[in-house]
mmCIF file of C-alpha atoms in Angstrom:
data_model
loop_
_atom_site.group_PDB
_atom_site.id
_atom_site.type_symbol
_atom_site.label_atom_id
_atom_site.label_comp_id
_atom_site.label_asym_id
_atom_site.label_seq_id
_atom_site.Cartn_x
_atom_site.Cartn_y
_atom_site.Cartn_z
ATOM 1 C CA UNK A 666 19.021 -67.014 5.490
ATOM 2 C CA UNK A 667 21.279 -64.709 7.541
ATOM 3 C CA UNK A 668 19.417 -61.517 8.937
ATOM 4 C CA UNK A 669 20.035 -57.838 7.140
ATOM 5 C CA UNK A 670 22.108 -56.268 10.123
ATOM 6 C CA UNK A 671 20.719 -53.280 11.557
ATOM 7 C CA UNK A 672 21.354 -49.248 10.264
ATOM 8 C CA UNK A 673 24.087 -47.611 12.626
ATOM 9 C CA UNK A 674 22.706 -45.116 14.634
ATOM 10 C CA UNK A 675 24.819 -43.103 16.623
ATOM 11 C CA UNK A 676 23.784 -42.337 20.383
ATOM 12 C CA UNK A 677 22.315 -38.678 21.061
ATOM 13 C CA UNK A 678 20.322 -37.035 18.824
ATOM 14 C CA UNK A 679 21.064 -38.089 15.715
ATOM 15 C CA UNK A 680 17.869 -40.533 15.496
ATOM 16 C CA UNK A 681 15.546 -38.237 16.996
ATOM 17 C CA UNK A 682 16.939 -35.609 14.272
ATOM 18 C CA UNK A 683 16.462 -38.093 11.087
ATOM 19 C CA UNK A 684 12.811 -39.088 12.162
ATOM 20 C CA UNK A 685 12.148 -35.137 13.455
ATOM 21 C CA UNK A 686 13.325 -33.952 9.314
ATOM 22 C CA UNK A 687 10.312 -36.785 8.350
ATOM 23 C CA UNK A 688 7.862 -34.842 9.891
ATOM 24 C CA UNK A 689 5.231 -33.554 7.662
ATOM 25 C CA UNK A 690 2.529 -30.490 8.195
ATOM 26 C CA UNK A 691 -0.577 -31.655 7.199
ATOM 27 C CA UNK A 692 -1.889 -29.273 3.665
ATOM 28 C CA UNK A 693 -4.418 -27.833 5.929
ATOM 29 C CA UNK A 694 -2.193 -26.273 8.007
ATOM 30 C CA UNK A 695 -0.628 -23.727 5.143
ATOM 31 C CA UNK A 696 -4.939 -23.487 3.863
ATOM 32 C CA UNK A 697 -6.313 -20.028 4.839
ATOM 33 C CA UNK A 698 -9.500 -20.450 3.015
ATOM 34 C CA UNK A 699 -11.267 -22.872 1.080
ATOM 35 C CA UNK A 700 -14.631 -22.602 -0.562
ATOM 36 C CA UNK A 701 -16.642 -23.215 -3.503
ATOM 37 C CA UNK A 702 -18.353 -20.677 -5.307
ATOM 38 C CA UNK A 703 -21.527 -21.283 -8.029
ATOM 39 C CA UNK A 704 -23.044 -18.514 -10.084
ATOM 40 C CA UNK A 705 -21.596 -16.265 -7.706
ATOM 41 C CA UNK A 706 -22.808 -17.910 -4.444
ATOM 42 C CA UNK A 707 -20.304 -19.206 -1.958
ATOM 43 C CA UNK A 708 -21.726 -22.891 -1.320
ATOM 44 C CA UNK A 709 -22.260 -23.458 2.638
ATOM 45 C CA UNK A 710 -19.965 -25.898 4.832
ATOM 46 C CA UNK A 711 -16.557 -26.474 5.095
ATOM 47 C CA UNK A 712 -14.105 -27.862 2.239
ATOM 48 C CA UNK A 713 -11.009 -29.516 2.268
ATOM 49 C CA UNK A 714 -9.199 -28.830 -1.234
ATOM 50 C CA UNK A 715 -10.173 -32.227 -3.177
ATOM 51 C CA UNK A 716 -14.293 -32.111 -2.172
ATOM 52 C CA UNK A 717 -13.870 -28.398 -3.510
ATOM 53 C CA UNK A 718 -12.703 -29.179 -6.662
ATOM 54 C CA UNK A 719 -14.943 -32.236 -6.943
ATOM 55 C CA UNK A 720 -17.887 -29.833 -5.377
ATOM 56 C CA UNK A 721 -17.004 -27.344 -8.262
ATOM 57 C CA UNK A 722 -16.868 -29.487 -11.200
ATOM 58 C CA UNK A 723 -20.222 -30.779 -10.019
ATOM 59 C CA UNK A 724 -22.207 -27.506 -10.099
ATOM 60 C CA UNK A 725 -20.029 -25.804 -12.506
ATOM 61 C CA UNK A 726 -18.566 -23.337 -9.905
ATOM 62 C CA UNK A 727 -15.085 -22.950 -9.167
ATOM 63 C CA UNK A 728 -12.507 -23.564 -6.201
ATOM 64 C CA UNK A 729 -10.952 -20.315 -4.868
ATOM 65 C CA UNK A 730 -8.257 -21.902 -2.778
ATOM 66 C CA UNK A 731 -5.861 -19.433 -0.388
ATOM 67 C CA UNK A 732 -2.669 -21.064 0.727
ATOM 68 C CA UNK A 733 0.427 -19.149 3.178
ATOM 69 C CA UNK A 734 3.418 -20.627 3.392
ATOM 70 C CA UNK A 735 3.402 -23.867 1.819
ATOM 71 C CA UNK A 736 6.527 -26.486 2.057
ATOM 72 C CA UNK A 737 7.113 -28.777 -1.023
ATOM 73 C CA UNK A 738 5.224 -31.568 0.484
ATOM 74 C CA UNK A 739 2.167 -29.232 1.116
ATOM 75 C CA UNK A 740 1.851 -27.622 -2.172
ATOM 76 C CA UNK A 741 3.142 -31.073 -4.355
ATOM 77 C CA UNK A 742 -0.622 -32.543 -2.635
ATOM 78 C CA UNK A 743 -1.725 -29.560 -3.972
ATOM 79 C CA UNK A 744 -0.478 -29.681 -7.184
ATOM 80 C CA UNK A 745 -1.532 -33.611 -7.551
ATOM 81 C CA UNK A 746 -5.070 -32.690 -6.862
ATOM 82 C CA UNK A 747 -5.161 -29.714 -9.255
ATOM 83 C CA UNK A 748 -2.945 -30.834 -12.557
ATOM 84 C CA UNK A 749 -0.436 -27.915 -11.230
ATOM 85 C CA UNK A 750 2.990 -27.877 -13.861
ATOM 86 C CA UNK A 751 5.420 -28.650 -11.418
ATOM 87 C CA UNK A 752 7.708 -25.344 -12.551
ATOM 88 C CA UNK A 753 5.232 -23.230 -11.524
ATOM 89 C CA UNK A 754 4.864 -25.717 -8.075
ATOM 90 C CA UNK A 755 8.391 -24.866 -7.609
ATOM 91 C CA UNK A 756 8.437 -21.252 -8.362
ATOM 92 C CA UNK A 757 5.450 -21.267 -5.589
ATOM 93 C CA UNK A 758 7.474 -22.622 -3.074
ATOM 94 C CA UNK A 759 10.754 -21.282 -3.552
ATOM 95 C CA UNK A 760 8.940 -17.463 -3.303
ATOM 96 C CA UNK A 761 11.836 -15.699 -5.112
ATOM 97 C CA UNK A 762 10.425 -14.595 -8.122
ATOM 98 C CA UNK A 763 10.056 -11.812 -10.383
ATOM 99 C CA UNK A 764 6.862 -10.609 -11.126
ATOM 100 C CA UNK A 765 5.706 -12.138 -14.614
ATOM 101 C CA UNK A 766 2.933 -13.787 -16.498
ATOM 102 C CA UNK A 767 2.952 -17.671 -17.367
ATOM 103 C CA UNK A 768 0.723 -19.916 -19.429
ATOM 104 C CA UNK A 769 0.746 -23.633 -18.690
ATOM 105 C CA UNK A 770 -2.198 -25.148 -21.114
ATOM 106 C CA UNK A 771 -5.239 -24.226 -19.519
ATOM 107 C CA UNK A 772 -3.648 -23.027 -16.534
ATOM 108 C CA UNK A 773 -2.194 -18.982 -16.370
ATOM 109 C CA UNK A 774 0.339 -18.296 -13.481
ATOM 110 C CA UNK A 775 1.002 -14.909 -12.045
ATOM 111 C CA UNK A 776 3.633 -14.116 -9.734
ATOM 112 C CA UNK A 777 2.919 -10.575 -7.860
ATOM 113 C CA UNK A 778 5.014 -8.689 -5.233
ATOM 114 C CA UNK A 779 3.105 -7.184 -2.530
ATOM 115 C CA UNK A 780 4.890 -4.621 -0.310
ATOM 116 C CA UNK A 781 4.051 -3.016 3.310
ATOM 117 C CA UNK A 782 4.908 0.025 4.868
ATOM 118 C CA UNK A 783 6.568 -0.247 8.770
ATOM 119 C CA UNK A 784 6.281 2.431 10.596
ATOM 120 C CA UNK A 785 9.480 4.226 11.442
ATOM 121 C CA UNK A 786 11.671 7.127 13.293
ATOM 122 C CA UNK A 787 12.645 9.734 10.415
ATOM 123 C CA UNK A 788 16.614 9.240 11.215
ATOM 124 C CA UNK A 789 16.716 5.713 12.188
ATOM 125 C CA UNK A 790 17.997 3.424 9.684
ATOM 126 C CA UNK A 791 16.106 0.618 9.648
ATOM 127 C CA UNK A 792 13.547 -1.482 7.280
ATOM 128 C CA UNK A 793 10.796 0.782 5.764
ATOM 129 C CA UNK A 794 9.541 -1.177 2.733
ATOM 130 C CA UNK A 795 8.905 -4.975 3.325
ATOM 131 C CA UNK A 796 8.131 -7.113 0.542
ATOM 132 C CA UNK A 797 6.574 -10.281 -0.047
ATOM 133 C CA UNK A 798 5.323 -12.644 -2.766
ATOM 134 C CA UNK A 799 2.168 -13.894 -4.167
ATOM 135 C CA UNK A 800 1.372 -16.313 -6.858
ATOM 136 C CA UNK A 801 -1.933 -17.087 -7.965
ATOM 137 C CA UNK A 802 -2.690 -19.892 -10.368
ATOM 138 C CA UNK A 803 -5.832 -19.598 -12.591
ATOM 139 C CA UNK A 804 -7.779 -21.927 -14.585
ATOM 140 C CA UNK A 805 -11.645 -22.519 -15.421
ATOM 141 C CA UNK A 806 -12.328 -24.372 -11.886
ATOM 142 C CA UNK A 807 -10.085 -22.800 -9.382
ATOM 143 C CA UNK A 808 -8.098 -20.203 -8.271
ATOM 144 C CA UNK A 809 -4.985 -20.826 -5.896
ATOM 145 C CA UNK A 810 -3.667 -17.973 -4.436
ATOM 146 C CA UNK A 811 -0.202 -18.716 -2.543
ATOM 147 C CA UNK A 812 0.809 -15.772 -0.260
ATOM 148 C CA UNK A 813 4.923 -15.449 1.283
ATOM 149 C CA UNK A 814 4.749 -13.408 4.200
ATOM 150 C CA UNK A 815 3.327 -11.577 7.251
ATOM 151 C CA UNK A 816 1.317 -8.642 5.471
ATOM 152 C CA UNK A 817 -1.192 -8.024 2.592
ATOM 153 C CA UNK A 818 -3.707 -10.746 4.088
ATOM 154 C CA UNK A 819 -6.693 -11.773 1.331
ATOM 155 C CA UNK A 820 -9.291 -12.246 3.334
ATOM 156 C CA UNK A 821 -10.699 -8.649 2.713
ATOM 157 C CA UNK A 822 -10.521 -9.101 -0.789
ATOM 158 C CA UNK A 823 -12.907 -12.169 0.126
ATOM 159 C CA UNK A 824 -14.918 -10.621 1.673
ATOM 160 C CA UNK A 825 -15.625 -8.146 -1.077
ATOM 161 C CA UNK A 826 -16.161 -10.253 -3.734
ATOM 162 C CA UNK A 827 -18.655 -12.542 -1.810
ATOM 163 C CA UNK A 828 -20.894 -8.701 -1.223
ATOM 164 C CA UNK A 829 -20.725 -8.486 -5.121
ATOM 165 C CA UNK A 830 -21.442 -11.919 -6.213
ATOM 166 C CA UNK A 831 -22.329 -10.030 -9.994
ATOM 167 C CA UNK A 832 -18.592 -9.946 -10.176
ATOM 168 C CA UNK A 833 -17.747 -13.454 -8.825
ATOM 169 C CA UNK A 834 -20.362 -14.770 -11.632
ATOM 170 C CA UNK A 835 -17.339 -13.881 -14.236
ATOM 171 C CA UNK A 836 -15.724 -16.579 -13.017
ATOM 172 C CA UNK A 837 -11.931 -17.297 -11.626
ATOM 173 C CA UNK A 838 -10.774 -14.188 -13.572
ATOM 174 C CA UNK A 839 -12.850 -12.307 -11.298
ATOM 175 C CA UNK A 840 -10.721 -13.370 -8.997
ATOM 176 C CA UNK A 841 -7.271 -12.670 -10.346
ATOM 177 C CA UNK A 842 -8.765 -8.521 -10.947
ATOM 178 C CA UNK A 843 -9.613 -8.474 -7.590
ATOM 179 C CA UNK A 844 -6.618 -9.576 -5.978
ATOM 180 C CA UNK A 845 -4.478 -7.267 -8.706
ATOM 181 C CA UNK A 846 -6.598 -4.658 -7.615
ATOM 182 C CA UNK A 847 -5.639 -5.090 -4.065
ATOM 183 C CA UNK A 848 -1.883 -5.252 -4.974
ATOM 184 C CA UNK A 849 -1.766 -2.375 -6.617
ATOM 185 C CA UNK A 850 -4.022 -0.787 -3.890
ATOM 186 C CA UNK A 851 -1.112 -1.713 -1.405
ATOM 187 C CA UNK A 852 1.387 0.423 -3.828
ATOM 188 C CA UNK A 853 -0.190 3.190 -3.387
ATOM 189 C CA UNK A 854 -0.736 3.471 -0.074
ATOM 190 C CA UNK A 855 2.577 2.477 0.296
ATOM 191 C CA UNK A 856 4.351 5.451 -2.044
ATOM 192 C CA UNK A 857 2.431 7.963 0.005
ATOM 193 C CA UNK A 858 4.427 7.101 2.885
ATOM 194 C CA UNK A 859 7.037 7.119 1.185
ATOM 195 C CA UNK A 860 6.464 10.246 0.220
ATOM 196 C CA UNK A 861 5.543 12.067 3.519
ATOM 197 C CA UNK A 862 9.381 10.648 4.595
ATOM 198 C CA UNK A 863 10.234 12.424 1.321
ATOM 199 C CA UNK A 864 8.923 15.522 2.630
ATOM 200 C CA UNK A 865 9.923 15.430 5.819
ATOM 201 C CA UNK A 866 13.482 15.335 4.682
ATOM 202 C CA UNK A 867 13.416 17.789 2.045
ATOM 203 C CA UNK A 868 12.018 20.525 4.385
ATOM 204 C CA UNK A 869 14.240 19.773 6.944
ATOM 205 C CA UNK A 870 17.805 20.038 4.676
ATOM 206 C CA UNK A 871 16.258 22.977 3.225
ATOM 207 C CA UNK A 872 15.851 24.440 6.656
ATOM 208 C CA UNK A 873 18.518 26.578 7.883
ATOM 209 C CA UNK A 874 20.839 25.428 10.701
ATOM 210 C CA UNK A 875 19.494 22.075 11.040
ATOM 211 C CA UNK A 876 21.205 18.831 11.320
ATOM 212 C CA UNK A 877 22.091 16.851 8.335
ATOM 213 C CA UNK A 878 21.855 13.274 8.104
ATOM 214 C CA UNK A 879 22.873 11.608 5.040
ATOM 215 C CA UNK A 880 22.681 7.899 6.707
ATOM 216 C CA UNK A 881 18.803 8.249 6.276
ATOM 217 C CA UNK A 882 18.581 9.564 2.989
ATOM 218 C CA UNK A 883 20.994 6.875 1.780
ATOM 219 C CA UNK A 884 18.630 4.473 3.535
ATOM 220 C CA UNK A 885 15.290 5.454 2.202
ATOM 221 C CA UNK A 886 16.933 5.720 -1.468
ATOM 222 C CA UNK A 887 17.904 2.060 -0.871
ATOM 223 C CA UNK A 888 14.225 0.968 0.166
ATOM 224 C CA UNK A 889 12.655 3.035 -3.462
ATOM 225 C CA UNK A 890 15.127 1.169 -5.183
ATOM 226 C CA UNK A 891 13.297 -1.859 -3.113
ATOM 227 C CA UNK A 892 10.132 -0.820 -3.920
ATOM 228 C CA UNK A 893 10.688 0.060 -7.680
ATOM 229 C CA UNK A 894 11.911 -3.505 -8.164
ATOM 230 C CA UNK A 895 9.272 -4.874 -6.989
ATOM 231 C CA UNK A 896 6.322 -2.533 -8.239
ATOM 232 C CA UNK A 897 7.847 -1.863 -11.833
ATOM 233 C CA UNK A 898 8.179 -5.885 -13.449
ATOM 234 C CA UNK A 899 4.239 -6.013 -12.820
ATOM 235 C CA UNK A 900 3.935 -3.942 -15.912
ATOM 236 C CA UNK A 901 4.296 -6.547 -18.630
ATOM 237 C CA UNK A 902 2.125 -9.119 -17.091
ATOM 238 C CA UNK A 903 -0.612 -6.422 -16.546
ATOM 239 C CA UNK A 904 -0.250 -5.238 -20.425
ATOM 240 C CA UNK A 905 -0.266 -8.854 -21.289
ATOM 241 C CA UNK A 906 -3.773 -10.048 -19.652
ATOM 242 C CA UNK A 907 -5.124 -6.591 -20.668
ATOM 243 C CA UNK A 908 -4.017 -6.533 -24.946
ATOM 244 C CA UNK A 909 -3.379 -10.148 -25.158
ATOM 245 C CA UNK A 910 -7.057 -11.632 -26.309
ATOM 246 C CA UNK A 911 -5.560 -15.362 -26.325
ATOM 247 C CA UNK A 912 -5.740 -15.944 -22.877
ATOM 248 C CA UNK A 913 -8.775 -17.325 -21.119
ATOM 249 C CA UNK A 914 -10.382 -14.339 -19.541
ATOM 250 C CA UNK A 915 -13.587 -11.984 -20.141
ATOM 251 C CA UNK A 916 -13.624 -9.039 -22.431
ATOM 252 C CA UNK A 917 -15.495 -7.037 -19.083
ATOM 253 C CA UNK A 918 -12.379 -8.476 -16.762
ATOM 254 C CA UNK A 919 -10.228 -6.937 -19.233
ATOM 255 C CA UNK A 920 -11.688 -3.878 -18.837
ATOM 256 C CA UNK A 921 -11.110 -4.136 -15.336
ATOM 257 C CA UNK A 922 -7.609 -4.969 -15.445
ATOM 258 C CA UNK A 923 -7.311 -1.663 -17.640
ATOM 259 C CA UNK A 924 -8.011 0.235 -14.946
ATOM 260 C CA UNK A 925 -5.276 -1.543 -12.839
ATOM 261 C CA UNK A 926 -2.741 -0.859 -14.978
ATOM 262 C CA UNK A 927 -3.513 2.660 -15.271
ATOM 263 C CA UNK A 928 -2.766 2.792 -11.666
ATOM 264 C CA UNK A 929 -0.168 1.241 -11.795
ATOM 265 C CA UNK A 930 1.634 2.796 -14.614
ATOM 266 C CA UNK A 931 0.877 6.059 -11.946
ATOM 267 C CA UNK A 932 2.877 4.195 -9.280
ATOM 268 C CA UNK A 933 5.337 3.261 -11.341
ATOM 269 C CA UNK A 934 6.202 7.153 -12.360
ATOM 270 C CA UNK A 935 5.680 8.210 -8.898
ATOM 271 C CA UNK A 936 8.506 5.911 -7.588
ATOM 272 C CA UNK A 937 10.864 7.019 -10.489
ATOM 273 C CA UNK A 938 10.344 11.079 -9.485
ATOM 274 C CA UNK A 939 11.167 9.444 -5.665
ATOM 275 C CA UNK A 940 14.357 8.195 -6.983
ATOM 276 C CA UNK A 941 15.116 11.672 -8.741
ATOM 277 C CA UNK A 942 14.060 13.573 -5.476
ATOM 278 C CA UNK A 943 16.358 11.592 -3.162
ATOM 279 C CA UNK A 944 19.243 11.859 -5.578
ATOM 280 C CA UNK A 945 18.645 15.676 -5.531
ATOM 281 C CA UNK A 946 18.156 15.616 -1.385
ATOM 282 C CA UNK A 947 21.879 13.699 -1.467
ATOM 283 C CA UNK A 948 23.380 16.720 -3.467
ATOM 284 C CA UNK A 949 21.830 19.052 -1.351
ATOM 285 C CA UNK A 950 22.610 17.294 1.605
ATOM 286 C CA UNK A 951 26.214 16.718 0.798
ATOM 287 C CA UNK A 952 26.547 20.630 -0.350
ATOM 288 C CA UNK A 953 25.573 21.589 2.571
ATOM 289 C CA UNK A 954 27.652 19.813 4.493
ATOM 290 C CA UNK A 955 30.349 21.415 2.599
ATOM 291 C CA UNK A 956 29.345 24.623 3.172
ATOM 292 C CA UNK A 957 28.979 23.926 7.286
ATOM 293 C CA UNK A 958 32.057 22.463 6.841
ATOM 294 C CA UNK A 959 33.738 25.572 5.145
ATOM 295 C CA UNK A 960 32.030 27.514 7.650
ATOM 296 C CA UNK A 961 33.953 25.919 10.415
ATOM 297 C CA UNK A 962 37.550 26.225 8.740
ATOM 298 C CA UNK A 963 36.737 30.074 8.445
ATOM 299 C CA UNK A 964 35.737 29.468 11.969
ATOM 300 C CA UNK A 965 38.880 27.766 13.049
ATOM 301 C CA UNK A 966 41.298 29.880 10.899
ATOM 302 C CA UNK A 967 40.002 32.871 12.648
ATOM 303 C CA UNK A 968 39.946 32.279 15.853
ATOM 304 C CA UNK A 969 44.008 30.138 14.880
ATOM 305 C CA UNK A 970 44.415 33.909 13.361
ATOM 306 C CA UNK A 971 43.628 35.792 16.496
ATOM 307 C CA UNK A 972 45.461 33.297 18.878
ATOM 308 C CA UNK A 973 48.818 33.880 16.408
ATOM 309 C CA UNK A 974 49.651 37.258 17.278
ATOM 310 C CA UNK A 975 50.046 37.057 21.607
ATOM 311 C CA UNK A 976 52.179 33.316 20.237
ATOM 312 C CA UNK A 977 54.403 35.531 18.123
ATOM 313 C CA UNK A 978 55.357 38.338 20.519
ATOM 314 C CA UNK A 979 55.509 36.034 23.721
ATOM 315 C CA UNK A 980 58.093 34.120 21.401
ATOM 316 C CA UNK A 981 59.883 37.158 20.406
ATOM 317 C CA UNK A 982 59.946 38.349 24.177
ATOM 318 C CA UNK A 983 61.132 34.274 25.077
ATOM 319 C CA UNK A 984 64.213 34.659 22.847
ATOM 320 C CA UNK A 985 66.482 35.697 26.343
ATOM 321 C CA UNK A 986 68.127 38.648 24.393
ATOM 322 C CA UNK A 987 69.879 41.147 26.634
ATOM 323 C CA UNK A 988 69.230 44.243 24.217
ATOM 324 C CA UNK A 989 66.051 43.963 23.668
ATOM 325 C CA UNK A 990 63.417 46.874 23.628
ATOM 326 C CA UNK A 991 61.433 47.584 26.342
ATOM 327 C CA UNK A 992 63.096 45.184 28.501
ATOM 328 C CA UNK A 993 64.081 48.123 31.031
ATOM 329 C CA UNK A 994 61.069 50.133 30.605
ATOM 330 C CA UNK A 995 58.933 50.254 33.830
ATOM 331 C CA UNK A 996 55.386 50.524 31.641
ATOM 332 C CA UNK A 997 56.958 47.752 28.897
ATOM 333 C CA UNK A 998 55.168 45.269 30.069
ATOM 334 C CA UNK A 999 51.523 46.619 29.908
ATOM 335 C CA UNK A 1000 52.057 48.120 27.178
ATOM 336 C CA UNK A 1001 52.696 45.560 25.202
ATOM 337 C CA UNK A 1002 49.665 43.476 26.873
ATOM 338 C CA UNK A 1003 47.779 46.396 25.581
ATOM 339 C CA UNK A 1004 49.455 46.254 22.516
ATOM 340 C CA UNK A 1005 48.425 42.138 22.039
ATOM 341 C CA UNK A 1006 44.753 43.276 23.300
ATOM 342 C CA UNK A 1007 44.271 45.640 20.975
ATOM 343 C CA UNK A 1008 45.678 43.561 17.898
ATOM 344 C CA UNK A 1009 43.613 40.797 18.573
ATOM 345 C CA UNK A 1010 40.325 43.149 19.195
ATOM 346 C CA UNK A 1011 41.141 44.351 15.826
ATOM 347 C CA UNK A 1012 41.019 41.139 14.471
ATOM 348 C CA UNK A 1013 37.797 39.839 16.214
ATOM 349 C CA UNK A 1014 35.979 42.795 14.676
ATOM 350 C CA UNK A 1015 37.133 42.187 11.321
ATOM 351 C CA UNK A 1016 36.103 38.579 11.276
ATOM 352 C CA UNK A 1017 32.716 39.346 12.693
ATOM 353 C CA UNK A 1018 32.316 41.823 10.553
ATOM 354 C CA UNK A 1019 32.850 39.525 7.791
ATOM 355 C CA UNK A 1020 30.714 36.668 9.142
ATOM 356 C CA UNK A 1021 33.664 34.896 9.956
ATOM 357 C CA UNK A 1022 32.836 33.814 13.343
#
């Protein structure tokens, strides 16, 4: 039997590039956290994500699994070990979603954006709201939270559910309150800064003689429009787990999430009077402008005004006439300097006088 010839490979880097793509990360390396928790206890020792779930179902706890980052390979382990519906695997690892509510079976899926404030020069233009992702999958023996990017870390929120294990005896949905808590938490801290920048630039167009920059204004409009899209979609889902009594969660979570949503609705209406306020610093900003800039014609006309009359007679006196008058005169020629002098006095008065320069 003749031998299968060998693939082609070409020399370089080409075969160190196909087996480098084959690489995979090991699933523990996206796993922030992994632990089991029973009648609101966190069980000792350490956990890899398939003796959680097994360690869960055993006691009749549940899994509260943190992920960052995940590739496809990472969270499709992931998904295998939980019974994860691979749309919302893929909506978990593509981390471009809107904020929403999702029901798979058993399962509920939540997508949240979480936002961070970077600290900034008041006329720089540069980044000022960044945003991020989180999707947390809930069912009656885990929790999966899967965070996209640097900020809004969960480990706090951890932390201060394991103090209060009353609350973590509620179960997973415990959970999910806690970590919309913490989101909405972020948006508030978050529109105060915003709204210090807001100030800042208000009393500053409003103050006389100082410098206008539009560029900035134009830039923090564009991160509220930022932060509005990511803040204001989190309404629905938050009515839904609140007024919707179909879904799998406690009647004293509910009340919980009530509370979230009232705070939220407040963010929400802050962030709309932010995009009022800049469109009204824009108008002011551009008006005044316009008045600086009218300012500076009267300015220039003035002064073009005063430097018109010693142009016109040194043009009259350049036409080389021989009959002209005062050409023989011995005092002609200072008195018509004194002549210009006084003109153009005359005129500087009367434009000071009238705030013209």
């Amino acid at each position: 039997m003749p031998s299968l010839p060998l693939p082609f490979h070409s020399p370089g880097r080409s075969r160190h590039s196909r087996s480098a793509s084959h690489i995979r990360i090991p699933t523990a390396r996206a796993v922030v956290d992994c632990a089991v928790y029973v009648e609101g206890e966190r069980l000792p020792g350490r956990h890899t994500h398939k003796s959680a779930l097994t360690a869960a179902r055993e006691h009749g706890g549940f899994v509260w699994l943190g992920l960052h980052d995940p590739d496809a390979a990472q969270m499709a382990e992931v998904a295998e070990t939980f019974g994860l519906h691979a749309l919302a695997v893929e909506d978990a690892v593509q981390a471009h979603q809107r904020p929403k509510l999702e029901r798979y079976d058993t399962t509920l899926v939540m997508v949240m954006r979480t936002v961070a404030y970077r600290e900034h020069e008041l006329h720089t233009v540069s980044e000022i709201v960044e945003t991020g992702e989180l999707l947390i999958f809930i069912a009656p023996d885990f929790v999966i939270a899967v965070r996209h990017g640097e900020h809004s870390p969960l480990a706090v929120v951890r932390r201060g559910l394991e103090a209060d294990p009353q609350r973590l005896r509620l179960g997973p949905g415990s959970v999910l309150h806690a970590i919309a808590d913490h989101v909405v938490d972020s948006y508030i801290e978050v529109v105060q800064s915003v709204e210090f920048d807001i100030d800042a630039m208000e009393e500053e167009i409003f103050t006389p003689r100082s410098p206008v920059t539009v560029e900035s204004i134009y830039q923090l409009k564009r991160e509220v429009v930022e932060l509005r899209r990511a803040v204001n979609p989190l309404a629905l889902p938050l009515h839904t787990l609140v007024h919707n009594t179909d879904l799998p969660l406690d009647a004293e979570i509910r009340r919980y999430l009530r509370d979230v949503a009232d705070h939220h609705t407040t963010v929400a209406e802050r962030i709309t009077d932010f995009d009022d306020a800049l469109s009204s610093l824009i108008n002011a900003a551009l008006a005044k402008i316009t008045v600086q800039q009218n300012t500076d014609m009267r300015k220039i006309s003035a002064w073009v005004a005063v430097a018109a009359v010693p142009t016109m007679i040194a043009g009259i006196y350049g036409m080389n006439f021989e009959h002209m008058p005062e050409l023989k005169t011995t005092w002609g020629y200072p008195v018509v300097l004194l002549f210009i002098f006084a003109v153009c006095g005359t005129l500087l008065a009367l434009f000071r006088r009238n705030n013209w320069l």
